[in-house]
Amino acid sequence: MQGLMQNWPLLCHKLLDYAAENHTGREIVSRSVEGPIVRTTYGQMRQRALGVAELLDRDGFGEGQRIATLAWNTGRHLEVWYGAMGIGAIYHTLNPRLFPEQIAWIMNHAEDQALFVDLTFMPIVEKIASSVKSLKKIIVLTDSAHMPETKLANVVAYEDWLAEARGGFIWRNLDENAAAGMCYTSGTTGNPKGVVYSHRSNVLHAMIAAMPNAMGISCRDVVLPVVPMFHANAWGLGQSGPMVGAKLVMPGGKMDGASMYELLDTEKVTFTAAVPTVWLMLLQHLEETGKKLPYLKKVVIGGSACPRAVTKKFEEVYGVEVIHAWGMTEMSPLGSLCTIKPEYLDLKGEELLAVKDKQGFAPFGVEMKVTDDENVERPRDGKTFGRLKVRGPAVARAYYGGAGQDQFDEEGWFDTGDVAHLDQYGYMQITDRAKDVIKSGGEWISTIDLENLAVGHPDVAEAAVIGVHHSRWDERPLLVVVRKPGKEPTKEDLLAFMDGKVAKWWLPDDVAFVDEIPHTATGKIQKITLREQFKDFRFPNDV
Amino acid sequence: MQGLMQNWPLLCHKLLDYAAENHTGREIVSRSVEGPIVRTTYGQMRQRALGVAELLDRDGFGEGQRIATLAWNTGRHLEVWYGAMGIGAIYHTLNPRLFPEQIAWIMNHAEDQALFVDLTFMPIVEKIASSVKSLKKIIVLTDSAHMPETKLANVVAYEDWLAEARGGFIWRNLDENAAAGMCYTSGTTGNPKGVVYSHRSNVLHAMIAAMPNAMGISCRDVVLPVVPMFHANAWGLGQSGPMVGAKLVMPGGKMDGASMYELLDTEKVTFTAAVPTVWLMLLQHLEETGKKLPYLKKVVIGGSACPRAVTKKFEEVYGVEVIHAWGMTEMSPLGSLCTIKPEYLDLKGEELLAVKDKQGFAPFGVEMKVTDDENVERPRDGKTFGRLKVRGPAVARAYYGGAGQDQFDEEGWFDTGDVAHLDQYGYMQITDRAKDVIKSGGEWISTIDLENLAVGHPDVAEAAVIGVHHSRWDERPLLVVVRKPGKEPTKEDLLAFMDGKVAKWWLPDDVAFVDEIPHTATGKIQKITLREQFKDFRFPNDV
């Protein structure tokens, strides 16, 4: 027997419809790429998003097609998401921090049909556009006054294009399981893998994220998503913001301490979210200027482990609650958030900070377990660690094109590739990575890519890269090298060789020359041993 | 193109699984029907609910069958809900305040197969059991020591029955659109109509209810649902409580001021919900004893309009935030909640209380509009009222058996039968029932507004307003008044008192003084009877 409740599919454009109807005049404030602060409202944004939908439809784009974005967090970027989803197309966020060749590879793999791009990233597009055969149209997120010179074909200024909308467009009827968004993970091995969000998963994730056990945001909040929309959906804030009618403050391309502070202060931001690096810059700015944070109530910190000193400073000096969080692109991305349960409510000082070192507990909608390599669940004792596996309505069941099948088991569990333990109250803490990815300032660096590059140098016999602690970036890569007999390459030689072949910030901070690199029985580099060997190593640039 | 996210159906038993795994030791405290306060935890409740599921299955009950409950809010009642849903059966809450004949009619209409009943209600069951042909088993929610004498067949004590469970039962795999619960509305006309909730609607409703814009509850809350589980799902708290891991305090059968206060105080309740009558009793108890409410933070008040004096006392005397709410059995039941938007945050005193007189705004997941009789939407100006219509994933699309089809239109809107206006920020206020509103010369007059005004006169004990035929205006208001003992206000006194406080043309054309105004079983004014009583009335000005 079926229930007799309404068939009301969970569709993303309903989030914006809701905001436009119930929080009509609430603002979306953006630091525009052109410079000035610009303001719109949910009511206006819905009209513009409908315009985007109408024109994409007019221009021949439609259901199931991938519409790429290469853009900062702005109101324009957000309305493009909703416009694309509203015709059943799929917004596909590209990470501008990747190497242009990687971006091109990803665009070709996704077969992106159109690209919305910020002025900042036009040089990347100039380089790669011709190699992306599926690409039919490039819309530059600016007006005609700011349009750059370009030799590319099929390029238009967003505001000119949008002005062509006639109005009266109606969102398409869609299945809630239809694809809505796409984001590639830059994995440690092999090619990037595409995660395909559905309307349903995005809406459920937005609901999960807004709950008081998680982010706990309401229409009374002013939300500043520093975490980029190209970094796992800005942790869902582009959806949960409209869902609760929060005022949104979008930082554009400026994430330095002074710029952050300016927005936090002038817009009276109550809630923000970013990786630890951003907060280190903000805290430094506050210390240098003696400024305070009178409006800010909560800050969500994730992407990499939050240093205790950051939590301590926010909570004890500035009176801002820190919510340490963990997630993955494959999880939409929220997995756990460290809000405080009654069992820990009476803790103070270092004891409380020790709890806040953990990545928190799973909200309803995320199932979590820690197992050994034989899939046997490990005790929830706060110390026994194992492979962290998850399930839920906003967790991927596969990658686009079928890559990485071994990460999904037949019971639906996704192996996160992280290693963690759970305590008796369900608080999870990441202790290691199953694969040895380096997390530097919240971004991932592939050790294998660096190793492959280094061994390309004619004087290198073997190379390994490990993450070594760095007080500013959490971790930085150390390149460990065995030289070929009779050859004497210097640190400078090797770094010069690698320079330009990977993103600048991927370059190892130092090089150590050794006689031998330890190996496992099957010939793999034994990174555990190597890390043990360099446990007291300190980078020259780490003061 | 479909998304590649997990197929993770929204099933009610996952709420309890979640609570048992992540908030294992959190308590459910009940005032038992036998007398003592009893305690269990989510971990234990899940085991017992699995026992209920196993035994229902063993006893031949299964998917799609209706399992009735006639019970107070207790841990036992809640675990029976989850046990029944976990095998795909449907919990069907019966309202013990109805006449036994109505309960029997409803049970026969629903074809209830089993009945879980509290000791309190055994006399009702003794009366009606033989007339409910579908009923195969009666489980009395007590242990053998407290079992009453009964001549009924197939009766068993719950604890004896539950002790037979072997354990190891696994929840059934179910479609999220499968029926999960059932509740009949006791309309003022015609037969009761059955609303059939699905697993999906219950889970989505629980998520909507827990949001900061709505109830805003977390694992740090101690939640006391005074509103009965047989009254529209205890406003969803039996589902949103486990979903967030809140401690639950279940009041059993005692809702008087002293009993309420005892639980609020000893269990340190932070959040509670009930109809205004309960709060009038509590406030009276507090005034008589001089006690305070140091732990209570929020109280949700709904079911009927909350008098301003109640809101004022809670907020200004006891420091408790009042959330005025509106809903219907057909809406699972939440429709709107009066939390405060930024636009109203600076209001104080009577201005703030005037906003809190409103029933609040719709959360995401509830669409709301107000129309005239031709389905044309009316302006959101805070005064133009019309028929209130709603849509959403937790709103009924039909009644069981197909009754009341005319309340649902082809676009999916459900006509609530309420008359209301919406303001520019989306705040809704109920002004009347559609069948009570007076249509005078094509304009609508709110009987509730006139009644509230009339009872403000010091000599009036009770007042009702009905529309009576008028040959020129179609209908005009007649004010029906019960005078206070020893007082003799005249028609002219009352009309002079009301003059200037409403539009001139709203003023009643006449006043009738009566000894008594008829009431329904639940204490509401029975306007049908009153209209019948005055059906031959003719206004003096009607020539």
mmCIF file with all atom_site columns, C-alpha atoms in Angstrom, chain B residues 354-480:
data_model
loop_
_atom_site.group_PDB
_atom_site.id
_atom_site.type_symbol
_atom_site.label_atom_id
_atom_site.label_alt_id
_atom_site.label_comp_id
_atom_site.label_asym_id
_atom_site.label_entity_id
_atom_site.label_seq_id
_atom_site.pdbx_PDB_ins_code
_atom_site.Cartn_x
_atom_site.Cartn_y
_atom_site.Cartn_z
_atom_site.occupancy
_atom_site.B_iso_or_equiv
_atom_site.pdbx_formal_charge
_atom_site.auth_seq_id
_atom_site.auth_comp_id
_atom_site.auth_asym_id
_atom_site.auth_atom_id
_atom_site.pdbx_PDB_model_num
ATOM 1   C CA . ALA B 1 354 ? 1.545   41.522 16.871  1.00 0.00 ? 354 ALA B CA 1
ATOM 2   C CA . VAL B 1 355 ? 3.914   39.613 14.556  1.00 0.00 ? 355 VAL B CA 1
ATOM 3   C CA . LYS B 1 356 ? 3.737   36.636 16.899  1.00 0.00 ? 356 LYS B CA 1
ATOM 4   C CA . ASP B 1 357 ? -0.064  36.683 16.624  1.00 0.00 ? 357 ASP B CA 1
ATOM 5   C CA . LYS B 1 358 ? 0.576   35.485 13.071  1.00 0.00 ? 358 LYS B CA 1
ATOM 6   C CA . GLN B 1 359 ? 1.068   31.788 12.386  1.00 0.00 ? 359 GLN B CA 1
ATOM 7   C CA . GLY B 1 360 ? 4.403   32.454 10.676  1.00 0.00 ? 360 GLY B CA 1
ATOM 8   C CA . PHE B 1 361 ? 6.001   31.645 7.355   1.00 0.00 ? 361 PHE B CA 1
ATOM 9   C CA . ALA B 1 362 ? 6.339   28.458 5.330   1.00 0.00 ? 362 ALA B CA 1
ATOM 10  C CA . PRO B 1 363 ? 9.588   26.527 5.575   1.00 0.00 ? 363 PRO B CA 1
ATOM 11  C CA . PHE B 1 364 ? 11.179  25.100 2.405   1.00 0.00 ? 364 PHE B CA 1
ATOM 12  C CA . GLY B 1 365 ? 8.978   22.147 1.468   1.00 0.00 ? 365 GLY B CA 1
ATOM 13  C CA . VAL B 1 366 ? 5.698   23.979 1.967   1.00 0.00 ? 366 VAL B CA 1
ATOM 14  C CA . GLU B 1 367 ? 4.245   26.070 -0.868  1.00 0.00 ? 367 GLU B CA 1
ATOM 15  C CA . MET B 1 368 ? 1.496   28.421 0.224   1.00 0.00 ? 368 MET B CA 1
ATOM 16  C CA . LYS B 1 369 ? -0.889  30.789 -1.531  1.00 0.00 ? 369 LYS B CA 1
ATOM 17  C CA . VAL B 1 370 ? -4.088  32.659 -0.784  1.00 0.00 ? 370 VAL B CA 1
ATOM 18  C CA . THR B 1 371 ? -6.726  32.923 -3.503  1.00 0.00 ? 371 THR B CA 1
ATOM 19  C CA . ASP B 1 372 ? -10.236 34.167 -4.095  1.00 0.00 ? 372 ASP B CA 1
ATOM 20  C CA . ASP B 1 373 ? -13.044 31.772 -4.967  1.00 0.00 ? 373 ASP B CA 1
ATOM 21  C CA . GLU B 1 374 ? -11.944 31.800 -8.627  1.00 0.00 ? 374 GLU B CA 1
ATOM 22  C CA . ASN B 1 375 ? -8.440  30.609 -7.687  1.00 0.00 ? 375 ASN B CA 1
ATOM 23  C CA . VAL B 1 376 ? -6.873  34.003 -8.461  1.00 0.00 ? 376 VAL B CA 1
ATOM 24  C CA . GLU B 1 377 ? -3.954  34.680 -6.131  1.00 0.00 ? 377 GLU B CA 1
ATOM 25  C CA . ARG B 1 378 ? -4.469  37.573 -3.720  1.00 0.00 ? 378 ARG B CA 1
ATOM 26  C CA . PRO B 1 379 ? -1.830  40.201 -2.912  1.00 0.00 ? 379 PRO B CA 1
ATOM 27  C CA . ARG B 1 380 ? 0.638   39.578 -0.083  1.00 0.00 ? 380 ARG B CA 1
ATOM 28  C CA . ASP B 1 381 ? -0.223  42.774 1.770   1.00 0.00 ? 381 ASP B CA 1
ATOM 29  C CA . GLY B 1 382 ? -0.958  41.471 5.260   1.00 0.00 ? 382 GLY B CA 1
ATOM 30  C CA . LYS B 1 383 ? -4.671  42.236 5.017   1.00 0.00 ? 383 LYS B CA 1
ATOM 31  C CA . THR B 1 384 ? -6.300  40.850 1.857   1.00 0.00 ? 384 THR B CA 1
ATOM 32  C CA . PHE B 1 385 ? -7.488  37.420 2.842   1.00 0.00 ? 385 PHE B CA 1
ATOM 33  C CA . GLY B 1 386 ? -8.667  34.430 0.874   1.00 0.00 ? 386 GLY B CA 1
ATOM 34  C CA . ARG B 1 387 ? -8.650  30.650 0.735   1.00 0.00 ? 387 ARG B CA 1
ATOM 35  C CA . LEU B 1 388 ? -5.362  29.201 1.981   1.00 0.00 ? 388 LEU B CA 1
ATOM 36  C CA . LYS B 1 389 ? -3.931  26.538 -0.343  1.00 0.00 ? 389 LYS B CA 1
ATOM 37  C CA . VAL B 1 390 ? -0.789  24.457 0.081   1.00 0.00 ? 390 VAL B CA 1
ATOM 38  C CA . ARG B 1 391 ? 1.475   22.017 -1.747  1.00 0.00 ? 391 ARG B CA 1
ATOM 39  C CA . GLY B 1 392 ? 4.473   19.984 -0.666  1.00 0.00 ? 392 GLY B CA 1
ATOM 40  C CA . PRO B 1 393 ? 6.074   16.561 -0.204  1.00 0.00 ? 393 PRO B CA 1
ATOM 41  C CA . ALA B 1 394 ? 4.421   16.134 3.202   1.00 0.00 ? 394 ALA B CA 1
ATOM 42  C CA . VAL B 1 395 ? 0.962   17.331 2.094   1.00 0.00 ? 395 VAL B CA 1
ATOM 43  C CA . ALA B 1 396 ? -1.806  14.831 1.291   1.00 0.00 ? 396 ALA B CA 1
ATOM 44  C CA . ARG B 1 397 ? -2.793  14.306 -2.334  1.00 0.00 ? 397 ARG B CA 1
ATOM 45  C CA . ALA B 1 398 ? -5.990  12.408 -1.426  1.00 0.00 ? 398 ALA B CA 1
ATOM 46  C CA . TYR B 1 399 ? -7.865  10.858 1.483   1.00 0.00 ? 399 TYR B CA 1
ATOM 47  C CA . TYR B 1 400 ? -8.012  7.129  2.108   1.00 0.00 ? 400 TYR B CA 1
ATOM 48  C CA . GLY B 1 401 ? -10.833 5.653  0.068   1.00 0.00 ? 401 GLY B CA 1
ATOM 49  C CA . GLY B 1 402 ? -11.192 8.741  -2.088  1.00 0.00 ? 402 GLY B CA 1
ATOM 50  C CA . ALA B 1 403 ? -13.283 11.010 0.139   1.00 0.00 ? 403 ALA B CA 1
ATOM 51  C CA . GLY B 1 404 ? -13.022 14.803 -0.118  1.00 0.00 ? 404 GLY B CA 1
ATOM 52  C CA . GLN B 1 405 ? -11.680 14.903 -3.688  1.00 0.00 ? 405 GLN B CA 1
ATOM 53  C CA . ASP B 1 406 ? -12.919 18.472 -4.135  1.00 0.00 ? 406 ASP B CA 1
ATOM 54  C CA . GLN B 1 407 ? -10.226 19.735 -1.741  1.00 0.00 ? 407 GLN B CA 1
ATOM 55  C CA . PHE B 1 408 ? -7.452  18.826 -4.232  1.00 0.00 ? 408 PHE B CA 1
ATOM 56  C CA . ASP B 1 409 ? -7.038  20.586 -7.570  1.00 0.00 ? 409 ASP B CA 1
ATOM 57  C CA . GLU B 1 410 ? -5.316  19.358 -10.718 1.00 0.00 ? 410 GLU B CA 1
ATOM 58  C CA . GLU B 1 411 ? -2.210  21.468 -10.055 1.00 0.00 ? 411 GLU B CA 1
ATOM 59  C CA . GLY B 1 412 ? -1.732  19.643 -6.772  1.00 0.00 ? 412 GLY B CA 1
ATOM 60  C CA . TRP B 1 413 ? -2.941  22.402 -4.452  1.00 0.00 ? 413 TRP B CA 1
ATOM 61  C CA . PHE B 1 414 ? -4.785  21.309 -1.334  1.00 0.00 ? 414 PHE B CA 1
ATOM 62  C CA . ASP B 1 415 ? -7.469  23.707 -0.142  1.00 0.00 ? 415 ASP B CA 1
ATOM 63  C CA . THR B 1 416 ? -6.978  23.849 3.614   1.00 0.00 ? 416 THR B CA 1
ATOM 64  C CA . GLY B 1 417 ? -10.458 25.153 4.314   1.00 0.00 ? 417 GLY B CA 1
ATOM 65  C CA . ASP B 1 418 ? -8.819  27.998 6.207   1.00 0.00 ? 418 ASP B CA 1
ATOM 66  C CA . VAL B 1 419 ? -9.042  31.643 5.294   1.00 0.00 ? 419 VAL B CA 1
ATOM 67  C CA . ALA B 1 420 ? -5.868  33.666 5.771   1.00 0.00 ? 420 ALA B CA 1
ATOM 68  C CA . HIS B 1 421 ? -3.739  36.547 4.571   1.00 0.00 ? 421 HIS B CA 1
ATOM 69  C CA . LEU B 1 422 ? -0.016  36.699 3.831   1.00 0.00 ? 422 LEU B CA 1
ATOM 70  C CA . ASP B 1 423 ? 2.190   39.723 4.415   1.00 0.00 ? 423 ASP B CA 1
ATOM 71  C CA . GLN B 1 424 ? 5.054   40.983 2.263   1.00 0.00 ? 424 GLN B CA 1
ATOM 72  C CA . TYR B 1 425 ? 7.562   38.813 4.160   1.00 0.00 ? 425 TYR B CA 1
ATOM 73  C CA . GLY B 1 426 ? 5.432   35.676 3.816   1.00 0.00 ? 426 GLY B CA 1
ATOM 74  C CA . TYR B 1 427 ? 3.935   35.679 7.319   1.00 0.00 ? 427 TYR B CA 1
ATOM 75  C CA . MET B 1 428 ? 0.526   34.042 7.258   1.00 0.00 ? 428 MET B CA 1
ATOM 76  C CA . GLN B 1 429 ? -2.329  34.720 9.613   1.00 0.00 ? 429 GLN B CA 1
ATOM 77  C CA . ILE B 1 430 ? -5.487  32.650 9.785   1.00 0.00 ? 430 ILE B CA 1
ATOM 78  C CA . THR B 1 431 ? -8.531  34.896 9.845   1.00 0.00 ? 431 THR B CA 1
ATOM 79  C CA . ASP B 1 432 ? -11.317 32.338 9.592   1.00 0.00 ? 432 ASP B CA 1
ATOM 80  C CA . ARG B 1 433 ? -12.527 28.951 8.425   1.00 0.00 ? 433 ARG B CA 1
ATOM 81  C CA . ALA B 1 434 ? -13.759 29.045 4.823   1.00 0.00 ? 434 ALA B CA 1
ATOM 82  C CA . LYS B 1 435 ? -17.133 27.715 5.847   1.00 0.00 ? 435 LYS B CA 1
ATOM 83  C CA . ASP B 1 436 ? -17.479 30.377 8.564   1.00 0.00 ? 436 ASP B CA 1
ATOM 84  C CA . VAL B 1 437 ? -16.231 33.448 6.716   1.00 0.00 ? 437 VAL B CA 1
ATOM 85  C CA . ILE B 1 438 ? -18.968 35.935 5.884   1.00 0.00 ? 438 ILE B CA 1
ATOM 86  C CA . LYS B 1 439 ? -19.325 37.016 2.266   1.00 0.00 ? 439 LYS B CA 1
ATOM 87  C CA . SER B 1 440 ? -20.963 40.394 2.247   1.00 0.00 ? 440 SER B CA 1
ATOM 88  C CA . GLY B 1 441 ? -21.493 42.110 -1.087  1.00 0.00 ? 441 GLY B CA 1
ATOM 89  C CA . GLY B 1 442 ? -18.613 40.111 -2.595  1.00 0.00 ? 442 GLY B CA 1
ATOM 90  C CA . GLU B 1 443 ? -16.190 41.068 0.208   1.00 0.00 ? 443 GLU B CA 1
ATOM 91  C CA . TRP B 1 444 ? -15.075 38.734 2.983   1.00 0.00 ? 444 TRP B CA 1
ATOM 92  C CA . ILE B 1 445 ? -15.496 39.421 6.694   1.00 0.00 ? 445 ILE B CA 1
ATOM 93  C CA . SER B 1 446 ? -13.489 37.459 9.292   1.00 0.00 ? 446 SER B CA 1
ATOM 94  C CA . THR B 1 447 ? -15.696 36.071 12.049  1.00 0.00 ? 447 THR B CA 1
ATOM 95  C CA . ILE B 1 448 ? -12.635 35.311 14.216  1.00 0.00 ? 448 ILE B CA 1
ATOM 96  C CA . ASP B 1 449 ? -11.518 38.941 14.176  1.00 0.00 ? 449 ASP B CA 1
ATOM 97  C CA . LEU B 1 450 ? -14.991 40.088 15.241  1.00 0.00 ? 450 LEU B CA 1
ATOM 98  C CA . GLU B 1 451 ? -15.195 37.427 17.972  1.00 0.00 ? 451 GLU B CA 1
ATOM 99  C CA . ASN B 1 452 ? -11.790 38.374 19.391  1.00 0.00 ? 452 ASN B CA 1
ATOM 100 C CA . LEU B 1 453 ? -12.901 41.985 19.435  1.00 0.00 ? 453 LEU B CA 1
ATOM 101 C CA . ALA B 1 454 ? -16.261 41.269 21.118  1.00 0.00 ? 454 ALA B CA 1
ATOM 102 C CA . VAL B 1 455 ? -14.769 39.132 23.923  1.00 0.00 ? 455 VAL B CA 1
ATOM 103 C CA . GLY B 1 456 ? -12.559 42.093 24.716  1.00 0.00 ? 456 GLY B CA 1
ATOM 104 C CA . HIS B 1 457 ? -15.619 43.854 26.152  1.00 0.00 ? 457 HIS B CA 1
ATOM 105 C CA . PRO B 1 458 ? -15.575 43.491 29.940  1.00 0.00 ? 458 PRO B CA 1
ATOM 106 C CA . ASP B 1 459 ? -19.190 42.300 30.178  1.00 0.00 ? 459 ASP B CA 1
ATOM 107 C CA . VAL B 1 460 ? -18.931 39.557 27.545  1.00 0.00 ? 460 VAL B CA 1
ATOM 108 C CA . ALA B 1 461 ? -18.334 35.945 28.630  1.00 0.00 ? 461 ALA B CA 1
ATOM 109 C CA . GLU B 1 462 ? -18.275 34.389 25.166  1.00 0.00 ? 462 GLU B CA 1
ATOM 110 C CA . ALA B 1 463 ? -18.999 35.548 21.653  1.00 0.00 ? 463 ALA B CA 1
ATOM 111 C CA . ALA B 1 464 ? -19.589 33.962 18.274  1.00 0.00 ? 464 ALA B CA 1
ATOM 112 C CA . VAL B 1 465 ? -20.160 35.572 14.907  1.00 0.00 ? 465 VAL B CA 1
ATOM 113 C CA . ILE B 1 466 ? -22.067 33.902 12.059  1.00 0.00 ? 466 ILE B CA 1
ATOM 114 C CA . GLY B 1 467 ? -23.171 35.026 8.634   1.00 0.00 ? 467 GLY B CA 1
ATOM 115 C CA . VAL B 1 468 ? -26.917 35.330 8.213   1.00 0.00 ? 468 VAL B CA 1
ATOM 116 C CA . HIS B 1 469 ? -28.705 35.822 4.913   1.00 0.00 ? 469 HIS B CA 1
ATOM 117 C CA . HIS B 1 470 ? -29.350 39.411 3.903   1.00 0.00 ? 470 HIS B CA 1
ATOM 118 C CA . SER B 1 471 ? -31.330 40.164 0.782   1.00 0.00 ? 471 SER B CA 1
ATOM 119 C CA . ARG B 1 472 ? -29.131 43.076 -0.265  1.00 0.00 ? 472 ARG B CA 1
ATOM 120 C CA . TRP B 1 473 ? -25.659 41.953 0.834   1.00 0.00 ? 473 TRP B CA 1
ATOM 121 C CA . ASP B 1 474 ? -26.095 38.201 0.528   1.00 0.00 ? 474 ASP B CA 1
ATOM 122 C CA . GLU B 1 475 ? -24.720 37.753 4.070   1.00 0.00 ? 475 GLU B CA 1
ATOM 123 C CA . ARG B 1 476 ? -24.186 40.041 7.051   1.00 0.00 ? 476 ARG B CA 1
ATOM 124 C CA . PRO B 1 477 ? -22.577 39.333 10.451  1.00 0.00 ? 477 PRO B CA 1
ATOM 125 C CA . LEU B 1 478 ? -24.702 38.489 13.476  1.00 0.00 ? 478 LEU B CA 1
ATOM 126 C CA . LEU B 1 479 ? -22.950 38.715 16.814  1.00 0.00 ? 479 LEU B CA 1
ATOM 127 C CA . VAL B 1 480 ? -24.111 36.074 19.322  1.00 0.00 ? 480 VAL B CA 1
#
